[in-house]
Short mmCIF file of C-alpha atoms and ligand atoms in Angstrom, two decimals:
data_model
loop_
_atom_site.label_atom_id
_atom_site.label_comp_id
_atom_site.label_asym_id
_atom_site.label_seq_id
_atom_site.Cartn_x
_atom_site.Cartn_y
_atom_site.Cartn_z
CA UNK Z 280 0.00 -0.01 0.00
CA UNK Z 281 1.15 3.54 -0.76
CA UNK Z 282 1.26 5.71 2.29
CA UNK Z 283 1.98 9.45 2.45
CA UNK Z 284 5.49 10.46 3.30
CA UNK Z 285 5.30 12.17 6.71
CA UNK Z 286 6.57 15.74 6.49
CA UNK Z 287 5.50 17.68 9.55
CA UNK Z 288 4.46 21.31 9.30
CA UNK Z 289 4.85 23.82 12.13
CA UNK Z 290 2.06 24.91 14.39
CA UNK Z 291 -0.02 21.73 14.23
CA UNK Z 292 -1.10 19.35 16.98
CA UNK Z 293 0.89 16.13 17.50
CA UNK Z 294 -2.24 14.04 17.76
CA UNK Z 295 -5.83 14.35 16.48
CA UNK Z 296 -8.83 12.46 17.76
CA UNK Z 297 -11.09 11.42 14.87
CA UNK Z 298 -14.77 11.28 15.82
CA UNK Z 299 -15.99 8.65 13.38
CA UNK Z 300 -19.58 9.24 12.30
CA UNK Z 301 -20.03 6.77 9.48
CA UNK Z 302 -22.27 4.31 11.36
CA UNK Z 303 -24.61 7.12 12.44
CA UNK Z 304 -24.38 10.25 10.30
CA UNK Z 305 -23.32 8.15 7.33
CA UNK Z 306 -25.93 5.39 7.40
CA UNK Z 307 -28.68 7.75 8.57
CA UNK Z 308 -28.35 9.60 5.25
CA UNK Z 309 -28.05 6.58 2.99
CA UNK Z 310 -31.19 5.72 1.02
CA UNK Z 311 -31.23 2.03 1.91
CA UNK Z 312 -31.33 0.46 5.36
CA UNK Z 313 -28.43 -1.76 6.29
CA UNK Z 314 -29.11 -4.99 8.24
CA UNK Z 315 -28.32 -4.69 11.98
CA UNK Z 316 -25.60 -7.36 11.87
CA UNK Z 317 -23.82 -5.51 9.08
CA UNK Z 318 -23.98 -2.29 11.09
CA UNK Z 319 -22.55 -4.05 14.14
CA UNK Z 320 -19.75 -5.51 12.01
CA UNK Z 321 -19.08 -2.05 10.56
CA UNK Z 322 -18.67 -0.60 14.07
CA UNK Z 323 -16.40 -3.52 15.06
CA UNK Z 324 -14.23 -3.03 11.97
CA UNK Z 325 -14.00 0.71 12.54
CA UNK Z 326 -12.86 0.09 16.13
CA UNK Z 327 -10.47 -2.54 14.83
CA UNK Z 328 -8.97 -0.03 12.42
CA UNK Z 329 -7.91 2.05 15.41
CA UNK Z 330 -10.70 4.66 15.60
CA UNK Z 331 -11.21 5.48 19.29
CA UNK Z 332 -14.55 7.25 19.01
CA UNK Z 333 -17.15 5.54 16.89
CA UNK Z 334 -20.60 7.13 16.93
CA UNK Z 335 -22.81 4.08 16.93
CA UNK Z 336 -26.44 4.99 16.32
CA UNK Z 337 -29.24 7.37 17.15
CA UNK Z 338 -32.13 7.15 19.60
CA UNK Z 339 -34.31 9.46 17.55
CA UNK Z 340 -37.82 8.14 17.10
CA UNK Z 341 -37.71 5.43 14.42
CA UNK Z 342 -40.42 7.25 12.48
CA UNK Z 343 -38.00 10.13 11.76
CA UNK Z 344 -34.92 8.08 11.02
CA UNK Z 345 -36.02 4.60 9.89
CA UNK Z 346 -32.44 3.73 8.82
CA UNK Z 347 -31.47 3.67 12.52
CA UNK Z 348 -34.69 2.20 13.93
CA UNK Z 349 -32.71 -0.80 15.27
CA UNK Z 350 -30.71 1.20 17.87
CA UNK Z 351 -32.02 -1.00 20.71
CA UNK Z 352 -30.82 -4.13 18.96
CA UNK Z 353 -27.55 -2.68 17.69
CA UNK Z 354 -26.12 -0.97 20.72
CA UNK Z 355 -25.80 -4.08 22.92
CA UNK Z 356 -24.06 -5.86 20.02
CA UNK Z 357 -21.18 -3.32 20.10
CA UNK Z 358 -21.24 -1.86 23.61
CA UNK Z 359 -18.43 -4.17 24.82
CA UNK Z 360 -15.92 -2.75 22.39
CA UNK Z 361 -13.03 -0.91 24.03
CA UNK Z 362 -13.81 2.42 22.33
CA UNK Z 363 -16.07 5.39 23.01
CA UNK Z 364 -19.49 4.81 21.44
CA UNK Z 365 -21.52 8.00 21.51
CA UNK Z 366 -25.20 7.88 20.50
CA UNK Z 367 -27.59 10.65 19.41
CA UNK Z 368 -30.46 11.53 21.75
CA UNK Z 369 -33.02 14.12 20.71
CA UNK Z 370 -34.98 14.36 23.94
CA UNK Z 371 -35.55 12.82 27.39
CA UNK Z 372 -37.25 9.74 25.92
CA UNK Z 373 -34.20 9.12 23.66
CA UNK Z 374 -31.93 9.63 26.67
CA UNK Z 375 -33.93 7.11 28.69
CA UNK Z 376 -33.51 4.55 25.92
CA UNK Z 377 -29.78 5.17 25.64
CA UNK Z 378 -29.16 5.11 29.38
CA UNK Z 379 -31.15 1.90 29.78
CA UNK Z 380 -28.64 0.23 27.45
CA UNK Z 381 -25.64 1.60 29.33
CA UNK Z 382 -24.62 4.41 26.92
CA UNK Z 383 -21.88 6.54 28.48
CA UNK Z 384 -21.68 9.20 25.79
CA UNK Z 385 -24.58 10.98 24.20
CA UNK Z 386 -25.02 13.81 21.74
CA UNK Z 387 -27.76 16.39 21.30
CA UNK Z 388 -28.16 18.24 18.00
CA UNK Z 389 -29.01 21.89 17.72
CA UNK Z 390 -29.15 24.33 14.79
CA UNK Z 391 -27.52 27.73 14.39
CA UNK Z 392 -30.42 28.82 12.15
CA UNK Z 393 -34.15 29.05 12.65
CA UNK Z 394 -34.90 27.50 9.25
CA UNK Z 395 -33.00 24.27 9.97
CA UNK Z 396 -34.28 24.12 13.59
CA UNK Z 397 -37.76 24.21 12.13
CA UNK Z 398 -37.01 21.66 9.39
CA UNK Z 399 -35.09 19.21 11.57
CA UNK Z 400 -36.79 19.61 14.99
CA UNK Z 401 -39.96 21.52 14.26
CA UNK Z 402 -38.90 24.04 16.88
CA UNK Z 403 -37.29 27.44 17.12
CA UNK Z 404 -33.62 27.50 18.08
CA UNK Z 405 -34.48 28.51 21.62
CA UNK Z 406 -37.28 25.92 21.92
CA UNK Z 407 -34.79 23.25 20.91
CA UNK Z 408 -32.30 24.50 23.50
CA UNK Z 409 -35.07 24.33 26.12
CA UNK Z 410 -35.80 20.76 25.05
CA UNK Z 411 -32.11 19.81 25.48
CA UNK Z 412 -31.78 21.43 28.92
CA UNK Z 413 -33.17 18.50 30.95
CA UNK Z 414 -31.50 15.99 28.65
CA UNK Z 415 -28.02 17.47 29.26
CA UNK Z 416 -28.73 18.01 32.99
CA UNK Z 417 -29.82 14.40 33.51
CA UNK Z 418 -26.94 13.01 31.43
CA UNK Z 419 -24.40 15.05 33.42
CA UNK Z 420 -26.01 13.89 36.68
CA UNK Z 421 -25.43 10.31 35.50
CA UNK Z 422 -21.78 11.13 34.68
CA UNK Z 423 -22.38 10.75 30.96
CA UNK Z 424 -20.31 12.75 28.45
CA UNK Z 425 -22.42 15.11 26.33
CA UNK Z 426 -21.52 16.36 22.88
CA UNK Z 427 -23.52 19.16 21.33
CA UNK Z 428 -23.84 19.11 17.56
CA UNK Z 429 -24.50 22.40 15.95
CA UNK Z 430 -25.74 22.36 12.35
CA UNK Z 431 -25.52 25.19 9.77
CA UNK Z 432 -22.56 26.99 11.39
CA UNK Z 433 -21.46 28.57 8.11
CA UNK Z 434 -24.28 28.49 5.60
CA UNK Z 435 -27.92 27.51 5.48
CA UNK Z 436 -29.79 26.34 2.37
CA UNK Z 437 -32.72 28.68 3.12
CA UNK Z 438 -30.98 31.61 4.81
CA UNK Z 439 -27.63 31.79 2.98
CA UNK Z 440 -24.52 32.84 4.91
CA UNK Z 441 -24.91 32.48 8.67
CA UNK Z 442 -23.59 35.40 10.75
CA UNK Z 443 -20.76 34.39 13.07
CA UNK Z 444 -22.33 36.05 16.16
CA UNK Z 445 -25.48 33.98 15.66
CA UNK Z 446 -23.43 30.78 15.77
CA UNK Z 447 -21.46 31.95 18.77
CA UNK Z 448 -24.67 32.61 20.72
CA UNK Z 449 -25.95 29.05 20.26
CA UNK Z 450 -22.50 27.54 21.00
CA UNK Z 451 -22.38 29.52 24.22
CA UNK Z 452 -25.91 28.36 25.12
CA UNK Z 453 -25.01 24.68 24.51
CA UNK Z 454 -21.91 24.95 26.72
CA UNK Z 455 -23.94 26.78 29.38
CA UNK Z 456 -26.40 23.85 29.38
CA UNK Z 457 -23.44 21.64 30.33
CA UNK Z 458 -22.24 20.14 27.06
CA UNK Z 459 -18.70 18.85 27.39
CA UNK Z 460 -17.84 19.29 23.73
CA UNK Z 461 -19.30 20.99 20.65
CA UNK Z 462 -19.16 19.86 17.03
CA UNK Z 463 -19.28 22.77 14.63
CA UNK Z 464 -21.13 21.52 11.55
CA UNK Z 465 -20.77 22.85 8.02
CA UNK Z 466 -23.90 20.98 7.05
CA UNK Z 467 -24.04 22.12 3.42
CA UNK Z 468 -20.28 22.27 2.95
CA UNK Z 469 -20.02 25.95 1.98
CA UNK Z 470 -17.38 27.02 4.52
CA UNK Z 471 -13.93 28.21 3.43
CA UNK Z 472 -10.82 28.46 5.62
CA UNK Z 473 -11.02 32.17 6.47
CA UNK Z 474 -14.60 31.71 7.64
CA UNK Z 475 -13.52 28.77 9.83
CA UNK Z 476 -10.81 30.88 11.41
CA UNK Z 477 -13.22 33.81 11.96
CA UNK Z 478 -15.71 31.55 13.75
CA UNK Z 479 -13.04 29.95 15.96
CA UNK Z 480 -11.60 33.37 16.85
CA UNK Z 481 -15.06 34.69 17.72
CA UNK Z 482 -15.77 31.66 19.91
CA UNK Z 483 -12.49 32.10 21.81
CA UNK Z 484 -13.32 35.80 22.29
CA UNK Z 485 -16.59 34.76 23.95
CA UNK Z 486 -14.68 32.50 26.34
CA UNK Z 487 -15.22 29.22 24.47
CA UNK Z 488 -11.98 27.22 24.78
CA UNK Z 489 -10.64 25.56 21.65
CA UNK Z 490 -10.25 22.34 23.61
CA UNK Z 491 -14.07 22.09 23.81
CA UNK Z 492 -14.48 22.33 20.02
CA UNK Z 493 -14.61 19.75 17.31
CA UNK Z 494 -15.21 20.41 13.62
CA UNK Z 495 -17.56 18.62 11.26
CA UNK Z 496 -16.91 19.57 7.67
CA UNK Z 497 -18.71 18.41 4.55
CA UNK Z 498 -16.90 18.08 1.25
CA UNK Z 499 -19.76 19.29 -0.95
CA UNK Z 500 -17.59 22.02 -2.54
CA UNK Z 501 -14.24 20.24 -2.01
CA UNK Z 502 -13.31 22.42 0.98
CA UNK Z 503 -13.40 19.94 3.86
CA UNK Z 504 -9.63 19.25 4.10
CA UNK Z 505 -8.69 22.90 3.62
CA UNK Z 506 -11.16 23.83 6.36
CA UNK Z 507 -9.80 21.07 8.58
CA UNK Z 508 -6.24 22.36 8.17
CA UNK Z 509 -7.42 25.87 9.18
CA UNK Z 510 -8.99 24.38 12.29
CA UNK Z 511 -5.84 22.39 13.13
CA UNK Z 512 -3.76 25.54 12.79
CA UNK Z 513 -6.08 27.15 15.32
CA UNK Z 514 -5.47 24.28 17.76
CA UNK Z 515 -8.54 22.11 17.20
CA UNK Z 516 -7.71 18.44 17.84
CA UNK Z 517 -11.13 16.80 17.39
CA UNK Z 518 -12.24 16.22 13.81
CA UNK Z 519 -15.41 14.44 12.68
CA UNK Z 520 -15.25 12.23 9.61
CA UNK Z 521 -17.18 9.42 8.00
CA UNK Z 522 -15.52 6.20 6.80
CA UNK Z 523 -15.67 6.02 3.04
CA UNK Z 524 -17.39 9.45 2.96
CA UNK Z 525 -20.70 7.78 3.75
CA UNK Z 526 -23.76 9.98 4.04
CA UNK Z 527 -24.11 13.68 3.57
CA UNK Z 528 -26.92 16.07 4.11
CA UNK Z 529 -30.38 15.56 2.61
CA UNK Z 530 -30.63 19.38 2.33
CA UNK Z 531 -27.44 19.86 0.34
CA UNK Z 532 -27.74 19.88 -3.44
CA UNK Z 533 -24.89 17.46 -4.11
CA UNK Z 534 -24.61 13.83 -3.03
CA UNK Z 535 -21.10 14.54 -1.75
CA UNK Z 536 -21.27 15.06 1.96
CA UNK Z 537 -19.27 14.06 4.97
CA UNK Z 538 -15.49 14.35 4.89
CA UNK Z 539 -14.16 10.85 4.28
CA UNK Z 540 -12.15 9.50 7.18
CA UNK Z 541 -9.58 8.03 4.78
CA UNK Z 542 -8.98 11.40 3.10
CA UNK Z 543 -8.56 12.96 6.54
CA UNK Z 544 -6.16 10.23 7.71
CA UNK Z 545 -4.08 10.57 4.54
CA UNK Z 546 -3.57 14.30 5.21
CA UNK Z 547 -2.97 13.92 8.95
CA UNK Z 548 -0.43 11.10 8.53
CA UNK Z 549 1.25 13.09 5.79
CA UNK Z 550 1.63 15.93 8.29
CA UNK Z 551 3.10 13.50 10.79
CA UNK Z 552 0.03 13.81 13.04
CA UNK Z 553 -0.81 10.68 15.02
CA UNK Z 554 -4.38 9.32 14.73
CA UNK Z 555 -3.95 5.71 15.84
CA UNK Z 556 -5.72 4.66 12.64
CA UNK Z 557 -4.51 1.83 10.40
CA UNK Z 558 -5.34 3.23 6.97
CA UNK Z 559 -5.15 -0.17 5.26
CA UNK Z 560 -7.75 -1.66 7.58
CA UNK Z 561 -9.94 1.45 7.30
CA UNK Z 562 -9.90 1.38 3.47
CA UNK Z 563 -10.70 -2.32 3.55
CA UNK Z 564 -13.64 -1.59 5.85
CA UNK Z 565 -15.01 1.05 3.49
CA UNK Z 566 -14.59 -1.21 0.48
CA UNK Z 567 -16.47 -3.93 2.37
CA UNK Z 568 -19.23 -1.49 3.33
CA UNK Z 569 -19.50 -0.15 -0.23
CA UNK Z 570 -20.18 -3.74 -1.29
CA UNK Z 571 -23.15 -3.84 1.13
CA UNK Z 572 -24.43 -0.49 -0.09
CA UNK Z 573 -24.02 -1.47 -3.73
CA UNK Z 574 -22.01 1.57 -4.83
CA UNK Z 575 -18.39 2.63 -4.62
CA UNK Z 576 -17.11 4.95 -1.91
CA UNK Z 577 -16.87 8.62 -3.02
CA UNK Z 578 -13.63 8.96 -1.01
CA UNK Z 579 -10.64 9.83 -3.23
CA UNK Z 580 -8.32 7.98 -0.90
CA UNK Z 581 -10.47 4.85 -0.82
CA UNK Z 582 -10.55 4.88 -4.62
CA UNK Z 583 -6.82 5.41 -4.86
CA UNK Z 584 -5.98 2.64 -2.42
CA UNK Z 585 -8.80 0.13 -2.83
CA UNK Z 586 -7.08 -1.70 -5.67
CA UNK Z 587 -4.19 -2.41 -3.31
CA UNK Z 588 -6.63 -3.55 -0.62
CA UNK Z 589 -8.64 -5.90 -2.82
CA UNK Z 590 -5.37 -7.23 -4.21
CA UNK Z 591 -4.15 -7.89 -0.70
CA UNK Z 592 -7.32 -9.71 0.40
CA UNK Z 593 -7.13 -12.19 -2.44
MG1 MG A 102 -22.30 15.18 8.57
#
């Protein structure tokens, strides 16, 4: 297998934690529903490839996300793995379901814009925050780690560019509720590196520490790695990515969505940044999953390396 030559660049972190979202954000946005056993094997293989945080599923009502309606069956099949397995919870009922199965990490999901809050949660931004308040409070009382996803941090398909202060306000509110970590989502992939830097600077100016921030870039316009590099230069060390580039956003015009974990790992390893990920095993996992989904991975790195992988497996 060809691997990037590691040539470190100044001003970058020594290690990055990849928050792998393929099994949740990825499969949630795929058209077809994957059998539960295949999902469980996917999570096992992702953990086996060295990913230390593997978002497993969502406890949203099955009516809204039928692709992940098997959360109750799936979670116990993977919960013994020695990795962090966050799950999405929209409300107290979802939290109850997750806690009953022993989940130790949960995530709530807010929107920086009114349009997406209405579309995704049928609430205003502030009504959604009010809904999350008891969820976060109860999770924290149970000693459970809480991530706060924030969608539409850069652009919104209905509202256009999203003002930085508007995003900062909701970030501040999520942290004030008790979230341990935020994930800044470029849900339609329109961000560019200067915008990323401006948002991170504005968050720091409002007292939000960089250590509490992760970034969640979409590659819709081919900007995800450039934006990631801008975030790394700012000191961000948590980066969301989806194995094989699975999933995307149903509201974005293009099918290209989540930053592919393999593309991210290629860049990070090329920069000499440690991720703990075995790229060969990760590519093999995405090739295997693409077989189940019936279409090739959109990841450039998977495409570039998958011949080597299939050759090796023969
Ligand atoms: Mg995403």
